[in-house]
Coordinates of C-alpha atoms in Angstrom, one line a residue:
X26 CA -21.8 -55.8 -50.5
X27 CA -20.2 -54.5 -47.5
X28 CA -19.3 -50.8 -46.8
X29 CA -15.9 -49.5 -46.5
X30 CA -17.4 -46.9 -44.1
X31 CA -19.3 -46.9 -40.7
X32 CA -20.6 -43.7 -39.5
X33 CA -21.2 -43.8 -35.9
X34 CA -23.6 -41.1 -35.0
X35 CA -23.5 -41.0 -31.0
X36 CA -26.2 -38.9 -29.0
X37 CA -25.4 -38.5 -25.2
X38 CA -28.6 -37.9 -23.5
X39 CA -28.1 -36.4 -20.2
X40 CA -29.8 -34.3 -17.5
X41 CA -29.0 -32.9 -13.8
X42 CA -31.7 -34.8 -11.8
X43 CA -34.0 -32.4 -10.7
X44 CA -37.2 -33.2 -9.1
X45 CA -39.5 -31.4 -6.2
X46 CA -42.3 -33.6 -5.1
X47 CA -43.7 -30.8 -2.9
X48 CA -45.0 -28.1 -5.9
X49 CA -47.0 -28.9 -8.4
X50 CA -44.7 -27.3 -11.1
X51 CA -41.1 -26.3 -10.3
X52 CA -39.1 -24.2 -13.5
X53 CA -36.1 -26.4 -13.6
X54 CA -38.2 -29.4 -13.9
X55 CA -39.1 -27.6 -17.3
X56 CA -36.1 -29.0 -18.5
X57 CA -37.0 -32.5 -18.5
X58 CA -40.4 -31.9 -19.8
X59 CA -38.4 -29.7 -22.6
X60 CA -35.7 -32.5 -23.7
X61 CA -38.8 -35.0 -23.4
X62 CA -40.9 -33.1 -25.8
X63 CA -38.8 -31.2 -28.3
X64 CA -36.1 -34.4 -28.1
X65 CA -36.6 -38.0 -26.6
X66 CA -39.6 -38.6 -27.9
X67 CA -39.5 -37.6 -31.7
X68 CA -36.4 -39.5 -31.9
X69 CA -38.6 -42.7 -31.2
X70 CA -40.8 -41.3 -33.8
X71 CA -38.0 -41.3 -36.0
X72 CA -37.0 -44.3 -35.3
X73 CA -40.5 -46.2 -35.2
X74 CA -40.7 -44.3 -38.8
X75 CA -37.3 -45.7 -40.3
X76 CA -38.8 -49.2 -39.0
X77 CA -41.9 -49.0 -40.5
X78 CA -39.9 -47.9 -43.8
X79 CA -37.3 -50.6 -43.4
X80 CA -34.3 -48.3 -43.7
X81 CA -31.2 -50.0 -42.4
X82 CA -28.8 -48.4 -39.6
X83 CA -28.3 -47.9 -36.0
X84 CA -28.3 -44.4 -33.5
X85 CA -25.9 -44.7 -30.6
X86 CA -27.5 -43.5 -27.7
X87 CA -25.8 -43.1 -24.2
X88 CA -27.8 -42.4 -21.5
X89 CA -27.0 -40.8 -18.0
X90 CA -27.8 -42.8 -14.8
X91 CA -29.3 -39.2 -13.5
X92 CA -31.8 -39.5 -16.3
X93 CA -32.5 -43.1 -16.3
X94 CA -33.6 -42.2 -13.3
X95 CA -35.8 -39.8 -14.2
X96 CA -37.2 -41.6 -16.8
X97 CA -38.5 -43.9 -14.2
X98 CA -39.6 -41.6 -11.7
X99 CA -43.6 -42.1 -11.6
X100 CA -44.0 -38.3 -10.2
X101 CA -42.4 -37.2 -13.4
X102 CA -43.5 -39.3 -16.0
X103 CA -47.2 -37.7 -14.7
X104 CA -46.0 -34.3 -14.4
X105 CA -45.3 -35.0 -17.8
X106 CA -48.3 -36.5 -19.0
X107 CA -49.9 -33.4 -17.9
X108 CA -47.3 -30.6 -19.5
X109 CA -48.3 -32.4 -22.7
X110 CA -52.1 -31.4 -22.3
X111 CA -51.0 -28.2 -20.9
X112 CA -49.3 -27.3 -24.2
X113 CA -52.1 -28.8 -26.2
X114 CA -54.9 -25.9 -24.3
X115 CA -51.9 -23.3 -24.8
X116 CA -51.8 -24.2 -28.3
X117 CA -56.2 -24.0 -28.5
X118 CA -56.3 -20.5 -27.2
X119 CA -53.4 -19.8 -29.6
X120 CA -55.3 -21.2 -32.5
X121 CA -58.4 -19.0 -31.0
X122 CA -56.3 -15.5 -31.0
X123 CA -54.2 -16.0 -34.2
X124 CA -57.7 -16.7 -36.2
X125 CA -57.1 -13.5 -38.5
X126 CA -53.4 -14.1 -38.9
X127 CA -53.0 -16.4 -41.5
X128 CA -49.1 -16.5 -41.7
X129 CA -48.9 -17.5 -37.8
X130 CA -51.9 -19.3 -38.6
X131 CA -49.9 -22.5 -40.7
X132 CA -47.1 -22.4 -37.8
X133 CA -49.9 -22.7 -35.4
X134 CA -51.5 -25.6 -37.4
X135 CA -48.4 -27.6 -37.8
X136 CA -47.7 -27.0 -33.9
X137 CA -51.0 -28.7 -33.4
X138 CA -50.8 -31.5 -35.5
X139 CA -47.2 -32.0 -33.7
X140 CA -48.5 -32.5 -30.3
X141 CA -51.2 -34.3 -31.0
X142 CA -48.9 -36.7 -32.4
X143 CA -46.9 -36.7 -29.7
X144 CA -49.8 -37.0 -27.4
X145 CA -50.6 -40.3 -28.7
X146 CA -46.8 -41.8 -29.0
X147 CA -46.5 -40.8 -25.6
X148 CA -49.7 -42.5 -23.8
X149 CA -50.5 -45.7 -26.4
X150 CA -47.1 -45.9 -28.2
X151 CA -44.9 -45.8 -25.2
X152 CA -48.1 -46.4 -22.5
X153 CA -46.1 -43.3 -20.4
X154 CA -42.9 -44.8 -20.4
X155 CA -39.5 -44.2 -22.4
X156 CA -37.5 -47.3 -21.2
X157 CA -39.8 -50.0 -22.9
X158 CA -39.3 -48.2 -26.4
X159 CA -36.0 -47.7 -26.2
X160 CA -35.8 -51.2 -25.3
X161 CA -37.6 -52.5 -28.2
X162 CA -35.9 -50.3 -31.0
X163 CA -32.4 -51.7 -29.5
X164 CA -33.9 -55.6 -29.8
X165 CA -34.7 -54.8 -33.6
X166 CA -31.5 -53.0 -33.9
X167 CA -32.5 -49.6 -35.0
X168 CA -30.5 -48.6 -31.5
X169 CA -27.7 -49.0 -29.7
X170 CA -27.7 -48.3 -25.7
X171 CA -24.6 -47.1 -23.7
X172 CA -24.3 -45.2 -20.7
X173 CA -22.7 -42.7 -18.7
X174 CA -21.2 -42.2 -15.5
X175 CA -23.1 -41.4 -12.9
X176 CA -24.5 -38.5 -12.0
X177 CA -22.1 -36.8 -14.4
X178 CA -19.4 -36.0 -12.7
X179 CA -16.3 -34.5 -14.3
X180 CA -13.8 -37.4 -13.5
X181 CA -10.2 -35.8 -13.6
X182 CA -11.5 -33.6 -11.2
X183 CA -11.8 -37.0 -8.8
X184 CA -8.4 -38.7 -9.6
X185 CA -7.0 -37.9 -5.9
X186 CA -10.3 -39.9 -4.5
X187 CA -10.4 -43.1 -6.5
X188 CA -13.4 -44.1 -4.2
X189 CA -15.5 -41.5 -5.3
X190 CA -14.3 -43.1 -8.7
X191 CA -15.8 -46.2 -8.0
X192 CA -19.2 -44.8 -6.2
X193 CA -20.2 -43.3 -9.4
X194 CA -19.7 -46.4 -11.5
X195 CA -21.3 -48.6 -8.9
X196 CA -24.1 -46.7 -9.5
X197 CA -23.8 -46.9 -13.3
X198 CA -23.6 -50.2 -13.8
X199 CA -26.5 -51.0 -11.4
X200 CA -28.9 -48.4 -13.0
X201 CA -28.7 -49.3 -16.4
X202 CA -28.7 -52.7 -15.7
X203 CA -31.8 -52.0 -13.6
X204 CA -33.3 -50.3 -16.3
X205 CA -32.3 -52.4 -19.6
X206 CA -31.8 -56.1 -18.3
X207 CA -28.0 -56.3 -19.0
X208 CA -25.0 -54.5 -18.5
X209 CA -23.6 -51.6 -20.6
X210 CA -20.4 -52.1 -22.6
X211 CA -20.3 -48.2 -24.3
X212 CA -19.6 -45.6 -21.5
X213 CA -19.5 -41.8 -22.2
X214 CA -17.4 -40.0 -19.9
X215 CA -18.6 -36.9 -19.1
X216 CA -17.4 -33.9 -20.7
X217 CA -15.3 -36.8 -22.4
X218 CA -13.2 -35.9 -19.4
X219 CA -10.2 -38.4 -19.6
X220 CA -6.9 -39.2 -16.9
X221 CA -4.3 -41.6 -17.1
X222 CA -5.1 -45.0 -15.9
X223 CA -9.0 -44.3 -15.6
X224 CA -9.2 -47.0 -18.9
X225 CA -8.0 -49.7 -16.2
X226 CA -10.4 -48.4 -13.6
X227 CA -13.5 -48.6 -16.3
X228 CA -12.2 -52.1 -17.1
X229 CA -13.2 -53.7 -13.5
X230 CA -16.8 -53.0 -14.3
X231 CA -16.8 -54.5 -17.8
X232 CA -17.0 -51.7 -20.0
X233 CA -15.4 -52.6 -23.3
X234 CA -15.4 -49.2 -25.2
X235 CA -15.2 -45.3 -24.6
X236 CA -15.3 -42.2 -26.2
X237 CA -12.6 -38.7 -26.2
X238 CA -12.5 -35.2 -27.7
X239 CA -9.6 -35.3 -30.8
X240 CA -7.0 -34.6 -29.6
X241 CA -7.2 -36.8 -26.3
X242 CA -6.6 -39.9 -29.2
X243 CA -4.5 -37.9 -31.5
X244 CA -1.8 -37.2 -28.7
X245 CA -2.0 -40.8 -27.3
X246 CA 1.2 -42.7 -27.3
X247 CA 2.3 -43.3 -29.8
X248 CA 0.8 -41.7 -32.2
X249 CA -2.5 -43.8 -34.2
X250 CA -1.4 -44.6 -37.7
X251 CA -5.1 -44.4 -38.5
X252 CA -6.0 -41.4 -36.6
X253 CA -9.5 -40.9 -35.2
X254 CA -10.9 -43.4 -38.0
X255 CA -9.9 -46.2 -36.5
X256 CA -10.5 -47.1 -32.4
X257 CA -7.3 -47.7 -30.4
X258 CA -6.8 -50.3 -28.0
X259 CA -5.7 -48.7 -24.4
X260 CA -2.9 -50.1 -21.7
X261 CA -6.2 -51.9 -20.0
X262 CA -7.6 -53.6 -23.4
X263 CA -10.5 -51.0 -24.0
X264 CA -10.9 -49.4 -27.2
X265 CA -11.5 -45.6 -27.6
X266 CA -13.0 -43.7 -30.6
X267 CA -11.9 -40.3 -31.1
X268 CA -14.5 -37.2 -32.4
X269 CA -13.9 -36.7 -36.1
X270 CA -13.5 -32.9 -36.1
X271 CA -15.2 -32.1 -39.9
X272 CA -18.7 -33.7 -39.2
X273 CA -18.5 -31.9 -35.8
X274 CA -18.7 -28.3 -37.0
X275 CA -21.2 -29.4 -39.8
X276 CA -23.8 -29.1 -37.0
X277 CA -22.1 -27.8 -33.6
X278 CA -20.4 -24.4 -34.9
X279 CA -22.3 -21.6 -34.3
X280 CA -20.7 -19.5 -37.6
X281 CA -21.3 -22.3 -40.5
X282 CA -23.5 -25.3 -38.7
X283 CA -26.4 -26.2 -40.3
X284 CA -28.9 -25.5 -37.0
X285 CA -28.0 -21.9 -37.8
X286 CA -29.3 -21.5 -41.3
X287 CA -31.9 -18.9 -41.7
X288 CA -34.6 -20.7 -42.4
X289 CA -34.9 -23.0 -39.6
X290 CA -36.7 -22.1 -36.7
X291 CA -35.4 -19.5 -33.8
X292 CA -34.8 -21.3 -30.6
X293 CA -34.8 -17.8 -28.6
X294 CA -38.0 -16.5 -29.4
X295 CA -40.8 -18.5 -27.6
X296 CA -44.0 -16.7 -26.8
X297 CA -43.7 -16.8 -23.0
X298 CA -42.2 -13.8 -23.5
X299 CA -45.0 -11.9 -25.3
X300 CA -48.0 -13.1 -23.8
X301 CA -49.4 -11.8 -20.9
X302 CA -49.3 -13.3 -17.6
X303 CA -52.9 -14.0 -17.2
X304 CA -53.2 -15.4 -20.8
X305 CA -50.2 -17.6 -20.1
X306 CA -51.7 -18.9 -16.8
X307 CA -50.5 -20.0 -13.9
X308 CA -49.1 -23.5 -15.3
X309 CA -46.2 -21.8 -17.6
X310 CA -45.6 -18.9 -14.7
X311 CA -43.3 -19.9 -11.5
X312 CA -42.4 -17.5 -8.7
X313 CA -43.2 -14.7 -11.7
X314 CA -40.7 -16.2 -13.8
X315 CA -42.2 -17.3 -17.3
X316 CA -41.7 -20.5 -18.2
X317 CA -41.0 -22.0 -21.3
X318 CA -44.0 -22.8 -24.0
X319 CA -42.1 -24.5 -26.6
X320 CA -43.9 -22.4 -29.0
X321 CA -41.7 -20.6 -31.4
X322 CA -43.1 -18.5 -34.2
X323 CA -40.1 -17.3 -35.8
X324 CA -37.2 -18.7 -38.3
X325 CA -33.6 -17.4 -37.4
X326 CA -33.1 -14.7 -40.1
X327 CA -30.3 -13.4 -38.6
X328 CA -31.8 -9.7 -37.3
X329 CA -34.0 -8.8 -34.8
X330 CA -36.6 -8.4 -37.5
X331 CA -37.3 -12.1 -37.4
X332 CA -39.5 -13.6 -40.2
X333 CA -42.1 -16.1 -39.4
X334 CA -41.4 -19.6 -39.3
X335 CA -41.9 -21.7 -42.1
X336 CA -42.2 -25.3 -41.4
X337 CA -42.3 -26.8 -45.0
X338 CA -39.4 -25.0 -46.2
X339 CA -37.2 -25.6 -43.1
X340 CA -38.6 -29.3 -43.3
X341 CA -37.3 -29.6 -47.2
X342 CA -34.0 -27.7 -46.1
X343 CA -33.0 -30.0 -43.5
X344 CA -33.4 -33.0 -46.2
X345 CA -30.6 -31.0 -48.3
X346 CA -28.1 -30.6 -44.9
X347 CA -28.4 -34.6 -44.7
X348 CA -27.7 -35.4 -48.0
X349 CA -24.5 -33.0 -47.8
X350 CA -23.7 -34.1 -44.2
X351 CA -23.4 -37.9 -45.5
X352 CA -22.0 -36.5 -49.0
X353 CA -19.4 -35.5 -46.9
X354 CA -18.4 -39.0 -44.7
X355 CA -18.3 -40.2 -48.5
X356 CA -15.4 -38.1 -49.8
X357 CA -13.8 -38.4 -46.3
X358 CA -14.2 -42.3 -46.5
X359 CA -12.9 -42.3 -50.2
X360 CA -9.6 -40.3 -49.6
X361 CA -9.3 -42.3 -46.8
X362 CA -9.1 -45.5 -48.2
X363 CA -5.7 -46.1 -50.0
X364 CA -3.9 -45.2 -47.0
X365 CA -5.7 -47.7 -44.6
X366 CA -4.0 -50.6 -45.2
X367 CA -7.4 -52.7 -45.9
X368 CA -9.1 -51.7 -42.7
X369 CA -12.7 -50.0 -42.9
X370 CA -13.0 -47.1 -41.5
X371 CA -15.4 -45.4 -38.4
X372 CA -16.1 -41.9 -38.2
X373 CA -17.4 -41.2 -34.8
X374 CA -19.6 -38.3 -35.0
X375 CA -21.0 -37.6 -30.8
X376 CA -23.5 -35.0 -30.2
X377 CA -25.6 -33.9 -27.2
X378 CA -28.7 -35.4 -27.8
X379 CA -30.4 -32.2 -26.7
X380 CA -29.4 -30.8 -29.9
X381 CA -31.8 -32.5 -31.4
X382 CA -35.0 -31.2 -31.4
X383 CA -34.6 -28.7 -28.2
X384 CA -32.3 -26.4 -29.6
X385 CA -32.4 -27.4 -33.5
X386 CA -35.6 -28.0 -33.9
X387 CA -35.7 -29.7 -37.2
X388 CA -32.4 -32.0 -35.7
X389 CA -34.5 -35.4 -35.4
X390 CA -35.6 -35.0 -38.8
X391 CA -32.1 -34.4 -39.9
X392 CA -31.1 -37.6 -38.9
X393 CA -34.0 -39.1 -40.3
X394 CA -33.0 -38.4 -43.8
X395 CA -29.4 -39.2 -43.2
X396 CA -30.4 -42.7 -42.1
X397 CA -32.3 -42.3 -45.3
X398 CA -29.9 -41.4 -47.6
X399 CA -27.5 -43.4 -46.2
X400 CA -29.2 -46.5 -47.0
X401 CA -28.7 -45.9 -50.7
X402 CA -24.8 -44.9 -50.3
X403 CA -22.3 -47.7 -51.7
X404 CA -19.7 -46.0 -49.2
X405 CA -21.0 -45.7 -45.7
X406 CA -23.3 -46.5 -43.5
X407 CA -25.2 -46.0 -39.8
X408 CA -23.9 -48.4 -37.8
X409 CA -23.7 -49.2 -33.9
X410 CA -20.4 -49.1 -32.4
X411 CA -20.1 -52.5 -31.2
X412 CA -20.0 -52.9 -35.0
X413 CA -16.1 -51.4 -35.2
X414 CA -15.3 -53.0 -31.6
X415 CA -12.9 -55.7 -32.2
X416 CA -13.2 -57.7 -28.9
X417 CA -17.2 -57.8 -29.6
X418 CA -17.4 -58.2 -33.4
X419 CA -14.9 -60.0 -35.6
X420 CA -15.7 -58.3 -38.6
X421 CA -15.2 -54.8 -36.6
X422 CA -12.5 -52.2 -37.2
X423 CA -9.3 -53.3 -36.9
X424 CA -7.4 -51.0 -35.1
X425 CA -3.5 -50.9 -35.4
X426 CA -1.7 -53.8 -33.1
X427 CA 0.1 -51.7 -30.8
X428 CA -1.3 -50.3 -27.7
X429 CA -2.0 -46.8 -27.3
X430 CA -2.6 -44.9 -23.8
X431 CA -4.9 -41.6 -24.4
X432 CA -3.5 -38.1 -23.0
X433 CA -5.6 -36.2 -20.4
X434 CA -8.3 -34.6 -22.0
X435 CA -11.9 -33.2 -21.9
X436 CA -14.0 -31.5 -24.8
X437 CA -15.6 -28.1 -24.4
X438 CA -13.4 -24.4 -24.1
X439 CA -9.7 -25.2 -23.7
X440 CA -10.1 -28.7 -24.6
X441 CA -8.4 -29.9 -21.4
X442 CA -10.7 -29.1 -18.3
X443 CA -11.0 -25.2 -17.9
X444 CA -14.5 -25.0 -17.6
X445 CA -14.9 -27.6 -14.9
X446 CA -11.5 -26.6 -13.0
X447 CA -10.9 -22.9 -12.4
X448 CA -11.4 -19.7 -10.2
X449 CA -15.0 -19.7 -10.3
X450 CA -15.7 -22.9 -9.3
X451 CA -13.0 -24.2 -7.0
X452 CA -14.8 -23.6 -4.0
X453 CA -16.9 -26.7 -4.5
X454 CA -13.9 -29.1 -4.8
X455 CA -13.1 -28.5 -0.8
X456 CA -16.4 -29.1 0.3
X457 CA -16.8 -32.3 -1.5
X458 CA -13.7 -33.6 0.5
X459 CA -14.9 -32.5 3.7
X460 CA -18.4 -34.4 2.8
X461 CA -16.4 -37.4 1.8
X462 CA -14.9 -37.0 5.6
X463 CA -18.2 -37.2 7.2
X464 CA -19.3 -40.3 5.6
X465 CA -15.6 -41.7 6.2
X466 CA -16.2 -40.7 9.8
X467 CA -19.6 -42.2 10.5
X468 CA -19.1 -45.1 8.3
X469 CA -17.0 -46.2 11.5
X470 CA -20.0 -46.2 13.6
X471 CA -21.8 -49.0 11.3
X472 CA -25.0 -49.2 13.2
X473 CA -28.5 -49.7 11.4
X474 CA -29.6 -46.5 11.8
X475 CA -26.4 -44.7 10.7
X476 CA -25.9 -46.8 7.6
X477 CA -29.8 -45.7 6.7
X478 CA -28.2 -41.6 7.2
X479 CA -25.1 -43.2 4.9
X480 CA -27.4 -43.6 1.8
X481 CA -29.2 -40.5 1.6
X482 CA -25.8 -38.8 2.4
X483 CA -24.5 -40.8 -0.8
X484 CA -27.3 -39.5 -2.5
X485 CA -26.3 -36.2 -1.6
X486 CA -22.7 -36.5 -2.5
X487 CA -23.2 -37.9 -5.7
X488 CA -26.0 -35.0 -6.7
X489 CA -23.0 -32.9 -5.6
X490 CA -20.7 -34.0 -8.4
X491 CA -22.7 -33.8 -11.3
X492 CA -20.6 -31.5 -13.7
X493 CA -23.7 -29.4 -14.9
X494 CA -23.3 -27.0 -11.9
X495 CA -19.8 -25.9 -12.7
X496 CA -20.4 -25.5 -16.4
X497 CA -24.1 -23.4 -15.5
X498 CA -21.5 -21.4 -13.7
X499 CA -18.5 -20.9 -15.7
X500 CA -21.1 -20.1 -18.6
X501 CA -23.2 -18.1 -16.1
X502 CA -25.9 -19.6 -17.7
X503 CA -28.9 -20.3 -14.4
X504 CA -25.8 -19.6 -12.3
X505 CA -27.4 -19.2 -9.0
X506 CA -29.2 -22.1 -9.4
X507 CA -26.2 -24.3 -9.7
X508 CA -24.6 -22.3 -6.7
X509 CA -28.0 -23.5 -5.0
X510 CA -27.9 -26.3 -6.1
X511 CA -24.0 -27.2 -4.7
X512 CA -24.8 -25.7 -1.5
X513 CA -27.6 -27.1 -0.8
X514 CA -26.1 -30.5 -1.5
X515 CA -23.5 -29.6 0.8
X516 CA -26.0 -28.5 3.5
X517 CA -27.9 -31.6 3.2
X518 CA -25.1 -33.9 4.2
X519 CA -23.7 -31.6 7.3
X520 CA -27.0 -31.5 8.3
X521 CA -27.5 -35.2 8.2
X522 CA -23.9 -35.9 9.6
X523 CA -24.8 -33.6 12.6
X524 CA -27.9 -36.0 13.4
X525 CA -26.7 -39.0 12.9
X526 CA -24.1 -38.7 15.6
X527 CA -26.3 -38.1 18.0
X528 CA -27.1 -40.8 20.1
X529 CA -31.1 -40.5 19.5
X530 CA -31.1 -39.0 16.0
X531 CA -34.0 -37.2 14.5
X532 CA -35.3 -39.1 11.9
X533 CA -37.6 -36.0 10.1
X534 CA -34.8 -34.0 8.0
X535 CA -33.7 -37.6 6.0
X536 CA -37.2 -39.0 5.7
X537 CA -38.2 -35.7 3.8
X538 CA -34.4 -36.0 1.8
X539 CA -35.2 -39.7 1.1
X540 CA -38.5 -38.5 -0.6
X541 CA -37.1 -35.6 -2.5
X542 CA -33.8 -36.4 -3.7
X543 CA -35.0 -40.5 -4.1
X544 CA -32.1 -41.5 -7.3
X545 CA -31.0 -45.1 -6.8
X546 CA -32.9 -46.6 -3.9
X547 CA -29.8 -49.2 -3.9
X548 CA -26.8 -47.0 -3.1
X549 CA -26.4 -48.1 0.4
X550 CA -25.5 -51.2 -1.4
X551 CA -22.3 -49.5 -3.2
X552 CA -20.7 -48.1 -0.2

């Protein structure tokens, strides 16, 4: 019997590219290696696991073109390999120095058991590859692929420079296409950053469906009769879900979310801080900063006393969160109903996917058990997007007949932009203009050689937009890095503009770009 309910659980998986072919470990490559670990891959254990259990549903899972081309970069897919087997001797000589500590002992055990595990999903499971998993879950439906833009850039912040617009979605459609065999019809805008007329702009590259903060759908006009539980059709013929604000602060606030219940485990406590620097080694040291083990001792506890960890409590907890989290969509779904004229209803519920498993450790098997114990639920169930799309599924959602144009929006502080438009970070607008003038100025010259400079300065640009580096700053969270990092971006194409007006260029500052900053080998193709 069909459900009146179709919870869309959404996870946007997203990186800034970051990759330096010339050391053998670089810290903010960590990152990757971190969200691979702790996030990416347990979720294809989960979902290899539902399979093998034949639990019905489907994740929603956008991913970036940044990463997708990251996830395909050879050098880091072998870094990777290796950061695996690095863990797996940390975790030996921990198993050798906690011998006579029996309560550290079981956290140690479990640890081991875990990357072994993972060991073996990653190299005969996946064979060192993400792409062909994910590829195979989505062809037995447990998933559902989208995308995002780009390099993640923050898109009202580009509205005066439609071109730039277009560059980034060039590039989106062609990477996941390269990557998946088809073209996306999901995109998540980043920072769910929203203007006017950018629904008509998204509609020349055949996206069919997109994704806002609340109150970007709430304030469209008019006014949804169904609110956020129903898609609404846009002036251009898309349809865009709206978050549902409940089943977002069941996990993301900080105050009452589940990830911050005592007894799961404490993200800010790993022992690169407590071991010494030659016990460490030189692997998870980098310019004399630690680096990152992923191993965590402690459970959250709320004090500076921190308890130790306990895996099989926080493991039987997390089974409790899921059945109230889905409780919940129930008694939404069922108040709902007399007042939707019919129609089912979607609850869209988007997340980072980074939440799961990096920073909430027990996250993946959160949604485990909500797939779980939504199976047995007469009112709702997982289900893919394209399920409540009308224009892709004639039994989908059907959203209210009149056309509804979304307000400019974004999620995150303020709700409306702040953190990637203010003070502290309008410097970096300027200089993207005057980069977008040197490419405009030497895409006149259109010789062979110049057009070869035009790519990599492409590269550069887009690098340059990724939205990461103004929230790293607003946050002041690895704020120096992102000032580097746009800089640096910025430095890369004056540099290369200086050369390649030259009338015998130097060919040895964009050879070493090409290899370093290598993202869509194509690009010169989307100019």
């Amino acid at each position: 019997m069909p459900k009146p309910g179709k919870v869309h659980l959404l996870l946007h998986a997203h990186l800034p590219f970051v990759r330096e072919p010339s050391y053998d470990r670089f810290l903010e490559e960590n990152w990757f290696f971190e969200a691979m670990a702790e996030t990416y891959l347990p979720i294809i254990q989960m979902l290899n696991r539902l399979e093998e259990k034949g639990v019905p549903g489907t994740l929603n899972f956008s991913v970036s073109s940044a990463l997708l081309a990251m996830l395909t970069d050879r050098s880091l897919l072998d870094k990777f390999s290796r950061h695996l087997h690095k863990q797996l001797e940390l975790l030996e000589r921990e198993k050798v120095r906690l011998q006579n500590d029996s309560e550290k002992m079981e956290v140690v055990n479990f640890y081991y058991r875990r990357q072994i595990a993972l060991i073996n999903t990653w190299e005969h499971d996946c064979g060192c590859e993400i792409i062909p998993s994910l590829k195979r879950l989505e062809q037995i439906g447990k998933i559902n692929l989208l995308t995002c833009v780009g390099t993640h850039p923050f898109l009202p912040a580009y509205q005066g420079d439609v071109e730039a617009i277009h560059l980034q979605l060039k590039i989106t459609v062609r990477a996941f296409e390269d990557a998946f065999g088809k073209k996306p019809r999901g995109l998540w805008l980043p920072e769910c950053g929203y203007f006017e007329g950018l629904d008509a702009i998204l509609a020349e590259y055949g996206f069919k469906y997109f994704f806002l903060e609340t109150h970007g759908v709430l304030l469209a006009k008019p006014a949804p009769k169904y609110g956020v539980f129903a898609p609404i059709k846009t002036p251009a013929g898309l349809y865009c879900f709206g978050r549902e604000q409940s089943s977002s602060m069941e996990v993301w606030s900080r105050k009452t979310g589940y990830p911050g219940h005592p007894e799961y485990r404490e993200f800010f406590k790993d022992i690169a801080h407590e071991r010494e620097d030659e016990y460490l080694g030189d692997y998870f040291l980098a310019a004399g900063t630690h680096i990152e083990t992923g191993l965590k001792y402690y459970r959250i506890t709320g004090s500076e006393d921190k308890k130790i960890y306990r895996p099989w409590n926080a493991l039987r907890l997390v089974e409790d969160h899921a059945r109230l989290f889905v409780a919940n969509r129930e008694e939404t779904v069922s108040n709902l109903l007399p007042n939707m004229d019919g129609n089912k209803i979607s609850i869209l519920c988007p997340y980072d996917a980074e939440l799961f498993g990096h920073w909430w450790f027990e996250g993946p098997l959160f949604i485990e058990k909500m797939f779980e114990r939504a199976a047995s639920s007469n009112v709702v169930e997982m289900a893919s997007l394209e399920d409540s799309v009308p224009s892709l599924n004639v039994t989908g959602t059907v959203a209210d007949a009149e056309v509804h144009a979304p307000i400019f929006s974004s999620w995150g502080e303020g709700g409306f932009g702040e953190v990637w438009m203010n003070d502290a970070v309008a410097f970096q607008y300027p200089l993207f203009f005057r980069m977008r003038g040197m490419m405009n100025d030497l895409k006149k010259r259109g010789s062979k050689t110049t057009k070869r400079f035009l790519a990599q300065m492409a590269r550069e640009l887009v690098l340059f937009q990724a939205s990461d580096w103004a929230f790293m700053i607003h946050n002041n969270s690895a704020a120096d890095y992102a000032r580097a990092r746009l800089n640096g971006h910025y430095e890369n194409v004056r540099a290369l503009y200086a050369e390649a007006v030259k009338a015998k260029p130097n060919l040895q500052l964009l050879k070493t770009l090409e290899q370093k900053n290598n993202l869509f080998p194509w690009i010169g193709e989307c100019l």
